[in-house]
PDB file of C-alpha atoms in Angstrom:
ATOM      1  CA  UNK A 192       0.139  -0.169   0.249  1.00 67.00           C
ATOM      2  CA  UNK A 193       1.560   3.226  -1.190  1.00 71.00           C
ATOM      3  CA  UNK A 194      -0.260   5.457   1.261  1.00 93.00           C
ATOM      4  CA  UNK A 195      -2.796   6.749  -1.290  1.00 97.00           C
ATOM      5  CA  UNK A 196      -6.381   5.311  -0.668  1.00 97.00           C
ATOM      6  CA  UNK A 197      -8.975   6.433  -4.120  1.00 98.00           C
ATOM      7  CA  UNK A 198     -12.604   5.298  -3.949  1.00 97.00           C
ATOM      8  CA  UNK A 199     -13.828   3.840  -5.695  1.00 97.00           C
ATOM      9  CA  UNK A 200     -11.651   1.699  -8.454  1.00 97.00           C
ATOM     10  CA  UNK A 201     -14.846   0.970 -11.060  1.00 97.00           C
ATOM     11  CA  UNK A 202     -17.115   3.126 -11.962  1.00 96.00           C
ATOM     12  CA  UNK A 203     -20.209   3.812 -14.566  1.00 95.00           C
ATOM     13  CA  UNK A 204     -22.287   6.498 -15.510  1.00 92.00           C
ATOM     14  CA  UNK A 205     -23.918   7.915 -18.017  1.00 89.00           C
ATOM     15  CA  UNK A 206     -23.286  11.639 -19.363  1.00 87.00           C
ATOM     16  CA  UNK A 207     -26.172  12.980 -17.211  1.00 87.00           C
ATOM     17  CA  UNK A 208     -24.628  12.124 -14.354  1.00 88.00           C
ATOM     18  CA  UNK A 209     -23.157  13.578 -11.045  1.00 94.00           C
ATOM     19  CA  UNK A 210     -20.164  11.862  -9.139  1.00 95.00           C
ATOM     20  CA  UNK A 211     -18.298  11.842  -6.998  1.00 97.00           C
ATOM     21  CA  UNK A 212     -14.013  10.414  -6.809  1.00 98.00           C
ATOM     22  CA  UNK A 213     -12.972  10.621  -3.673  1.00 98.00           C
ATOM     23  CA  UNK A 214      -8.828  10.447  -2.380  1.00 98.00           C
ATOM     24  CA  UNK A 215      -7.608   9.867   1.395  1.00 97.00           C
ATOM     25  CA  UNK A 216      -3.558   9.786   1.941  1.00 97.00           C
ATOM     26  CA  UNK A 217      -2.258   8.823   5.252  1.00 94.00           C
ATOM     27  CA  UNK A 218       1.238   9.962   4.826  1.00 94.00           C
ATOM     28  CA  UNK A 219       1.065  14.125   5.639  1.00 93.00           C
ATOM     29  CA  UNK A 220       1.743  15.229   2.309  1.00 93.00           C
ATOM     30  CA  UNK A 221       0.639  18.596   1.805  1.00 91.00           C
ATOM     31  CA  UNK A 222       0.774  18.895  -2.010  1.00 91.00           C
ATOM     32  CA  UNK A 223      -2.264  16.379  -3.945  1.00 93.00           C
ATOM     33  CA  UNK A 224      -2.823  15.448  -7.555  1.00 93.00           C
ATOM     34  CA  UNK A 225      -5.727  14.788 -10.026  1.00 95.00           C
ATOM     35  CA  UNK A 226      -3.860  12.448 -12.842  1.00 96.00           C
ATOM     36  CA  UNK A 227      -5.631  11.187 -15.951  1.00 96.00           C
ATOM     37  CA  UNK A 228      -4.116   7.731 -17.624  1.00 96.00           C
ATOM     38  CA  UNK A 229      -5.708   6.714 -20.658  1.00 95.00           C
ATOM     39  CA  UNK A 230      -4.762   3.664 -23.727  1.00 90.00           C
ATOM     40  CA  UNK A 231      -1.645   4.454 -24.317  1.00 85.00           C
ATOM     41  CA  UNK A 232      -1.074   7.837 -23.406  1.00 92.00           C
ATOM     42  CA  UNK A 233       1.812   9.210 -21.390  1.00 94.00           C
ATOM     43  CA  UNK A 234      -0.509  10.683 -17.577  1.00 94.00           C
ATOM     44  CA  UNK A 235      -1.807  13.421 -18.148  1.00 93.00           C
ATOM     45  CA  UNK A 236      -1.533  16.088 -14.901  1.00 92.00           C
ATOM     46  CA  UNK A 237      -4.993  17.547 -14.224  1.00 94.00           C
ATOM     47  CA  UNK A 238      -5.351  19.496 -10.873  1.00 92.00           C
ATOM     48  CA  UNK A 239      -2.413  20.560  -8.120  1.00 90.00           C
ATOM     49  CA  UNK A 240      -3.195  21.493  -4.565  1.00 91.00           C
ATOM     50  CA  UNK A 241      -0.172  22.358  -2.310  1.00 86.00           C
ATOM     51  CA  UNK A 242      -1.491  23.134   1.260  1.00 84.00           C
ATOM     52  CA  UNK A 243      -5.470  23.163   0.247  1.00 80.00           C
ATOM     53  CA  UNK A 244      -4.883  26.046  -2.254  1.00 82.00           C
ATOM     54  CA  UNK A 245      -5.320  25.033  -5.839  1.00 81.00           C
ATOM     55  CA  UNK A 246      -2.543  25.882  -8.332  1.00 78.00           C
ATOM     56  CA  UNK A 247      -2.704  24.054 -11.521  1.00 73.00           C
ATOM     57  CA  UNK A 248      -5.452  23.754 -13.064  1.00 74.00           C
ATOM     58  CA  UNK A 249      -4.107  22.286 -16.147  1.00 75.00           C
ATOM     59  CA  UNK A 250      -6.894  23.321 -19.338  1.00 84.00           C
ATOM     60  CA  UNK A 251      -9.100  21.190 -17.612  1.00 91.00           C
ATOM     61  CA  UNK A 252     -12.487  21.189 -18.795  1.00 93.00           C
ATOM     62  CA  UNK A 253     -15.037  22.292 -16.192  1.00 92.00           C
ATOM     63  CA  UNK A 254     -17.245  19.428 -16.649  1.00 94.00           C
ATOM     64  CA  UNK A 255     -14.379  17.981 -14.046  1.00 96.00           C
ATOM     65  CA  UNK A 256     -14.096  20.042 -11.110  1.00 95.00           C
ATOM     66  CA  UNK A 257     -12.046  19.255  -7.746  1.00 95.00           C
ATOM     67  CA  UNK A 258     -12.110  20.225  -4.408  1.00 95.00           C
ATOM     68  CA  UNK A 259      -9.109  19.875  -1.315  1.00 94.00           C
ATOM     69  CA  UNK A 260     -11.470  20.651   2.392  1.00 94.00           C
ATOM     70  CA  UNK A 261      -7.895  19.292   3.892  1.00 92.00           C
ATOM     71  CA  UNK A 262      -4.265  17.886   2.766  1.00 89.00           C
ATOM     72  CA  UNK A 263      -5.236  14.469   3.054  1.00 94.00           C
ATOM     73  CA  UNK A 264      -8.366  15.138   1.558  1.00 96.00           C
ATOM     74  CA  UNK A 265      -8.562  15.912  -2.351  1.00 97.00           C
ATOM     75  CA  UNK A 266     -12.370  15.081  -4.640  1.00 97.00           C
ATOM     76  CA  UNK A 267     -12.605  14.914  -8.221  1.00 97.00           C
ATOM     77  CA  UNK A 268     -16.536  15.628  -9.007  1.00 97.00           C
ATOM     78  CA  UNK A 269     -17.972  14.865 -12.125  1.00 96.00           C
ATOM     79  CA  UNK A 270     -20.929  15.986 -13.828  1.00 93.00           C
ATOM     80  CA  UNK A 271     -21.767  15.821 -17.927  1.00 93.00           C
ATOM     81  CA  UNK A 272     -18.935  14.167 -18.811  1.00 93.00           C
ATOM     82  CA  UNK A 273     -18.178  12.992 -22.626  1.00 94.00           C
ATOM     83  CA  UNK A 274     -17.471   9.227 -23.346  1.00 94.00           C
ATOM     84  CA  UNK A 275     -13.524  10.597 -24.289  1.00 94.00           C
ATOM     85  CA  UNK A 276     -13.353  11.335 -21.058  1.00 96.00           C
ATOM     86  CA  UNK A 277     -13.872   7.324 -20.195  1.00 96.00           C
ATOM     87  CA  UNK A 278      -9.865   6.619 -17.946  1.00 96.00           C
ATOM     88  CA  UNK A 279      -7.433   6.136 -15.500  1.00 97.00           C
ATOM     89  CA  UNK A 280      -7.803   8.811 -12.770  1.00 98.00           C
ATOM     90  CA  UNK A 281      -4.981   9.227 -10.553  1.00 98.00           C
ATOM     91  CA  UNK A 282      -5.029  10.835  -7.032  1.00 97.00           C
ATOM     92  CA  UNK A 283      -1.287  10.763  -6.877  1.00 95.00           C
ATOM     93  CA  UNK A 284       0.245  13.763  -2.875  1.00 94.00           C
ATOM     94  CA  UNK A 285       3.985  14.906  -1.962  1.00 91.00           C
ATOM     95  CA  UNK A 286       5.677  15.863   0.552  1.00 88.00           C
ATOM     96  CA  UNK A 287       4.790  19.409  -1.592  1.00 76.00           C
ATOM     97  CA  UNK A 288       5.335  21.175  -4.326  1.00 71.00           C
ATOM     98  CA  UNK A 289       8.878  22.455  -5.024  1.00 64.00           C
ATOM     99  CA  UNK A 290      10.784  21.848  -7.089  1.00 60.00           C
ATOM    100  CA  UNK A 291      10.721  19.098  -8.726  1.00 60.00           C
ATOM    101  CA  UNK A 292      11.949  16.495  -6.776  1.00 65.00           C
ATOM    102  CA  UNK A 293       9.327  15.538  -5.171  1.00 77.00           C
ATOM    103  CA  UNK A 294       8.647  11.790  -5.125  1.00 87.00           C
ATOM    104  CA  UNK A 295       5.299  11.052  -5.941  1.00 92.00           C
ATOM    105  CA  UNK A 296       2.800   8.085  -4.049  1.00 94.00           C
ATOM    106  CA  UNK A 297      -0.084   7.123  -6.212  1.00 96.00           C
ATOM    107  CA  UNK A 298      -3.151   5.679  -5.709  1.00 97.00           C
ATOM    108  CA  UNK A 299      -4.658   3.190  -7.635  1.00 96.00           C
ATOM    109  CA  UNK A 300      -7.422   5.299  -9.343  1.00 97.00           C
ATOM    110  CA  UNK A 301     -10.848   5.116 -10.094  1.00 97.00           C
ATOM    111  CA  UNK A 302     -11.629   2.923 -14.018  1.00 97.00           C
ATOM    112  CA  UNK A 303     -14.074   5.716 -15.261  1.00 96.00           C
ATOM    113  CA  UNK A 304     -16.278   4.755 -18.668  1.00 95.00           C
ATOM    114  CA  UNK A 305     -19.043   6.527 -19.087  1.00 94.00           C
ATOM    115  CA  UNK A 306     -21.477   5.589 -21.693  1.00 91.00           C
TER     116      UNK A 306
ATOM    117  CA  UNK B 194       7.997  21.340 -25.926  1.00 83.00           C
ATOM    118  CA  UNK B 195       9.763  19.052 -23.478  1.00 87.00           C
ATOM    119  CA  UNK B 196       9.338  15.436 -24.453  1.00 93.00           C
ATOM    120  CA  UNK B 197      10.469  11.374 -22.875  1.00 96.00           C
ATOM    121  CA  UNK B 198       9.887   8.903 -25.319  1.00 97.00           C
ATOM    122  CA  UNK B 199      10.140   5.278 -24.716  1.00 98.00           C
ATOM    123  CA  UNK B 200      10.324   2.008 -26.059  1.00 97.00           C
ATOM    124  CA  UNK B 201       9.864  -0.572 -26.655  1.00 97.00           C
ATOM    125  CA  UNK B 202       6.406   0.143 -25.983  1.00 97.00           C
ATOM    126  CA  UNK B 203       5.095  -3.082 -25.145  1.00 97.00           C
ATOM    127  CA  UNK B 204       7.896  -7.163 -24.641  1.00 97.00           C
ATOM    128  CA  UNK B 205       8.138 -10.635 -23.749  1.00 98.00           C
ATOM    129  CA  UNK B 206      10.727 -12.507 -22.149  1.00 98.00           C
ATOM    130  CA  UNK B 207      10.872 -15.552 -20.233  1.00 98.00           C
ATOM    131  CA  UNK B 208      10.942 -16.086 -16.678  1.00 98.00           C
ATOM    132  CA  UNK B 209      14.904 -15.545 -16.230  1.00 98.00           C
ATOM    133  CA  UNK B 210      16.210 -13.612 -18.655  1.00 98.00           C
ATOM    134  CA  UNK B 211      17.515  -9.721 -19.338  1.00 98.00           C
ATOM    135  CA  UNK B 212      15.803  -7.280 -20.456  1.00 98.00           C
ATOM    136  CA  UNK B 213      16.119  -3.494 -21.160  1.00 98.00           C
ATOM    137  CA  UNK B 214      13.703  -0.313 -21.473  1.00 98.00           C
ATOM    138  CA  UNK B 215      14.515   3.052 -23.020  1.00 98.00           C
ATOM    139  CA  UNK B 216      14.160   6.408 -22.720  1.00 98.00           C
ATOM    140  CA  UNK B 217      14.902   9.185 -24.205  1.00 98.00           C
ATOM    141  CA  UNK B 218      13.876  12.863 -22.969  1.00 97.00           C
ATOM    142  CA  UNK B 219      13.977  16.543 -24.431  1.00 95.00           C
ATOM    143  CA  UNK B 220      13.908  18.302 -21.051  1.00 89.00           C
ATOM    144  CA  UNK B 221      15.371  20.797 -20.435  1.00 87.00           C
ATOM    145  CA  UNK B 222      16.722  22.414 -17.802  1.00 88.00           C
ATOM    146  CA  UNK B 223      17.144  18.775 -16.773  1.00 90.00           C
ATOM    147  CA  UNK B 224      16.655  18.089 -13.106  1.00 89.00           C
ATOM    148  CA  UNK B 225      15.681  14.525 -12.509  1.00 91.00           C
ATOM    149  CA  UNK B 226      14.368  11.475 -14.351  1.00 95.00           C
ATOM    150  CA  UNK B 227      12.813   8.843 -12.117  1.00 95.00           C
ATOM    151  CA  UNK B 228      11.387   5.193 -13.070  1.00 97.00           C
ATOM    152  CA  UNK B 229       7.977   3.954 -11.492  1.00 97.00           C
ATOM    153  CA  UNK B 230       6.875   0.321 -12.090  1.00 97.00           C
ATOM    154  CA  UNK B 231       2.697   0.212 -12.674  1.00 97.00           C
ATOM    155  CA  UNK B 232       1.062  -3.190 -11.709  1.00 96.00           C
ATOM    156  CA  UNK B 233      -1.814  -3.320 -13.449  1.00 93.00           C
ATOM    157  CA  UNK B 234      -5.008  -1.924 -11.365  1.00 89.00           C
ATOM    158  CA  UNK B 235      -2.449   0.009  -9.651  1.00 93.00           C
ATOM    159  CA  UNK B 236      -1.151   3.310  -9.596  1.00 95.00           C
ATOM    160  CA  UNK B 237       2.517   3.482 -10.417  1.00 96.00           C
ATOM    161  CA  UNK B 238       5.272   3.270  -7.535  1.00 95.00           C
ATOM    162  CA  UNK B 239       8.639   5.040  -8.029  1.00 94.00           C
ATOM    163  CA  UNK B 240      11.570   2.526  -8.382  1.00 95.00           C
ATOM    164  CA  UNK B 241      14.955   4.927  -9.025  1.00 94.00           C
ATOM    165  CA  UNK B 242      15.524   8.833  -8.963  1.00 93.00           C
ATOM    166  CA  UNK B 243      18.316   9.250 -11.345  1.00 94.00           C
ATOM    167  CA  UNK B 244      19.735  13.099 -10.656  1.00 91.00           C
ATOM    168  CA  UNK B 245      21.560  15.177 -12.879  1.00 86.00           C
ATOM    169  CA  UNK B 246      25.325  13.236 -11.811  1.00 88.00           C
ATOM    170  CA  UNK B 247      24.645   9.889 -11.427  1.00 89.00           C
ATOM    171  CA  UNK B 248      25.438   7.503 -14.104  1.00 92.00           C
ATOM    172  CA  UNK B 249      24.100   4.041 -12.288  1.00 96.00           C
ATOM    173  CA  UNK B 250      21.822   3.173  -9.145  1.00 95.00           C
ATOM    174  CA  UNK B 251      20.012   0.418  -8.617  1.00 94.00           C
ATOM    175  CA  UNK B 252      17.596  -0.431  -6.740  1.00 92.00           C
ATOM    176  CA  UNK B 253      17.239  -4.683  -5.957  1.00 95.00           C
ATOM    177  CA  UNK B 254      17.034  -6.652  -9.730  1.00 97.00           C
ATOM    178  CA  UNK B 255      16.653  -3.148 -11.080  1.00 97.00           C
ATOM    179  CA  UNK B 256      19.583  -0.865 -13.248  1.00 97.00           C
ATOM    180  CA  UNK B 257      19.137   2.448 -13.586  1.00 97.00           C
ATOM    181  CA  UNK B 258      21.770   4.467 -16.388  1.00 97.00           C
ATOM    182  CA  UNK B 259      21.099   7.730 -16.930  1.00 97.00           C
ATOM    183  CA  UNK B 260      23.594   9.600 -19.532  1.00 95.00           C
ATOM    184  CA  UNK B 261      23.321  13.557 -19.575  1.00 92.00           C
ATOM    185  CA  UNK B 262      25.289  13.952 -21.722  1.00 93.00           C
ATOM    186  CA  UNK B 263      22.365  12.394 -24.305  1.00 95.00           C
ATOM    187  CA  UNK B 264      19.937  12.937 -22.547  1.00 96.00           C
ATOM    188  CA  UNK B 265      19.405   8.481 -22.578  1.00 97.00           C
ATOM    189  CA  UNK B 266      18.148   6.574 -19.408  1.00 98.00           C
ATOM    190  CA  UNK B 267      18.320   3.084 -19.321  1.00 98.00           C
ATOM    191  CA  UNK B 268      16.258   0.585 -17.306  1.00 98.00           C
ATOM    192  CA  UNK B 269      17.937  -3.355 -16.724  1.00 98.00           C
ATOM    193  CA  UNK B 270      16.972  -5.902 -15.247  1.00 98.00           C
ATOM    194  CA  UNK B 271      17.899  -8.596 -14.041  1.00 98.00           C
ATOM    195  CA  UNK B 272      17.122 -12.679 -13.918  1.00 98.00           C
ATOM    196  CA  UNK B 273      12.887 -11.550 -14.390  1.00 97.00           C
ATOM    197  CA  UNK B 274      10.649 -12.788 -11.813  1.00 98.00           C
ATOM    198  CA  UNK B 275       6.805 -12.957 -13.192  1.00 98.00           C
ATOM    199  CA  UNK B 276       6.180 -10.437 -10.667  1.00 97.00           C
ATOM    200  CA  UNK B 277       8.345  -8.086 -12.996  1.00 98.00           C
ATOM    201  CA  UNK B 278       5.603  -7.758 -15.541  1.00 98.00           C
ATOM    202  CA  UNK B 279       4.161  -4.435 -15.469  1.00 98.00           C
ATOM    203  CA  UNK B 280       3.965  -0.920 -17.062  1.00 97.00           C
ATOM    204  CA  UNK B 281       7.081   0.705 -16.504  1.00 98.00           C
ATOM    205  CA  UNK B 282       7.418   3.998 -16.817  1.00 98.00           C
ATOM    206  CA  UNK B 283      10.052   7.453 -17.040  1.00 98.00           C
ATOM    207  CA  UNK B 284       9.158  10.463 -15.807  1.00 95.00           C
ATOM    208  CA  UNK B 285      11.831  13.399 -15.801  1.00 94.00           C
ATOM    209  CA  UNK B 286      11.884  16.624 -14.213  1.00 91.00           C
ATOM    210  CA  UNK B 287      12.109  19.835 -14.885  1.00 87.00           C
ATOM    211  CA  UNK B 288      13.464  22.154 -12.961  1.00 82.00           C
ATOM    212  CA  UNK B 289      12.103  24.432 -10.732  1.00 73.00           C
ATOM    213  CA  UNK B 290       9.267  23.396 -12.087  1.00 68.00           C
ATOM    214  CA  UNK B 291       7.729  21.395  -9.664  1.00 63.00           C
ATOM    215  CA  UNK B 292       4.927  18.514 -10.181  1.00 60.00           C
ATOM    216  CA  UNK B 293       3.550  19.848 -12.967  1.00 65.00           C
ATOM    217  CA  UNK B 294       6.798  20.142 -15.038  1.00 81.00           C
ATOM    218  CA  UNK B 295       7.031  16.313 -14.878  1.00 89.00           C
ATOM    219  CA  UNK B 296       7.270  14.716 -18.290  1.00 92.00           C
ATOM    220  CA  UNK B 297       5.818  11.204 -18.319  1.00 95.00           C
ATOM    221  CA  UNK B 298       6.778   8.626 -20.950  1.00 97.00           C
ATOM    222  CA  UNK B 299       4.674   6.179 -22.352  1.00 97.00           C
ATOM    223  CA  UNK B 300       5.955   3.482 -20.849  1.00 97.00           C
ATOM    224  CA  UNK B 301       6.811  -0.014 -21.567  1.00 98.00           C
ATOM    225  CA  UNK B 302       4.467  -2.876 -21.525  1.00 97.00           C
ATOM    226  CA  UNK B 303       6.182  -5.904 -19.950  1.00 98.00           C
ATOM    227  CA  UNK B 304       4.801  -8.948 -20.208  1.00 98.00           C
ATOM    228  CA  UNK B 305       6.905 -12.215 -18.228  1.00 98.00           C
ATOM    229  CA  UNK B 306       6.244 -15.901 -19.197  1.00 97.00           C
ATOM    230  CA  UNK B 307       7.019 -18.526 -17.324  1.00 96.00           C
TER     231      UNK B 307
END
């Protein structure tokens, strides 16, 4: 176990549904991230939170809405998604967002299918 | 534009054999390079980090090399085991970029056959 827990592990939703992904880290880290992993593509950074403040939004469509109530919890709220949003969504944490030498600790991901 | 290219895209070898995975990058200015292992149904886990001054680093049966001049890295797996079946992802960090300054490769999908 990496100390980062994601729920649910699998999610199937229709394009009109609203759902939320949850991430919790037990490592005492101060930075948390959402990544999207699609088949045969590199991981894509979506959002970064450092000390509960959003520091990066990587041009993500507004149908994805992150929430970080504290340094241990991160949510990704989903609404009116498209089939091309089907992917593995990975949460990660690090000690803090610093100069690039931080090690990321990933959760197991939520495999999302949009019908 | 910063890029990381990994080869081969996929690889199948017999248990007990050795293999080498390649990573070429065009990230500047370079800070460090990490290799991650991602088991099926899991998130990536860091195997090793290489900084500018390091040429070789071992972690058990895994040995990573870095040639900062040619901007190439390799991950060598010795005496492969079934549990080595996974995707191996090369991630290069740009100096001063933070986690959003990371450039990910697409990964090499390795299958170890008994």
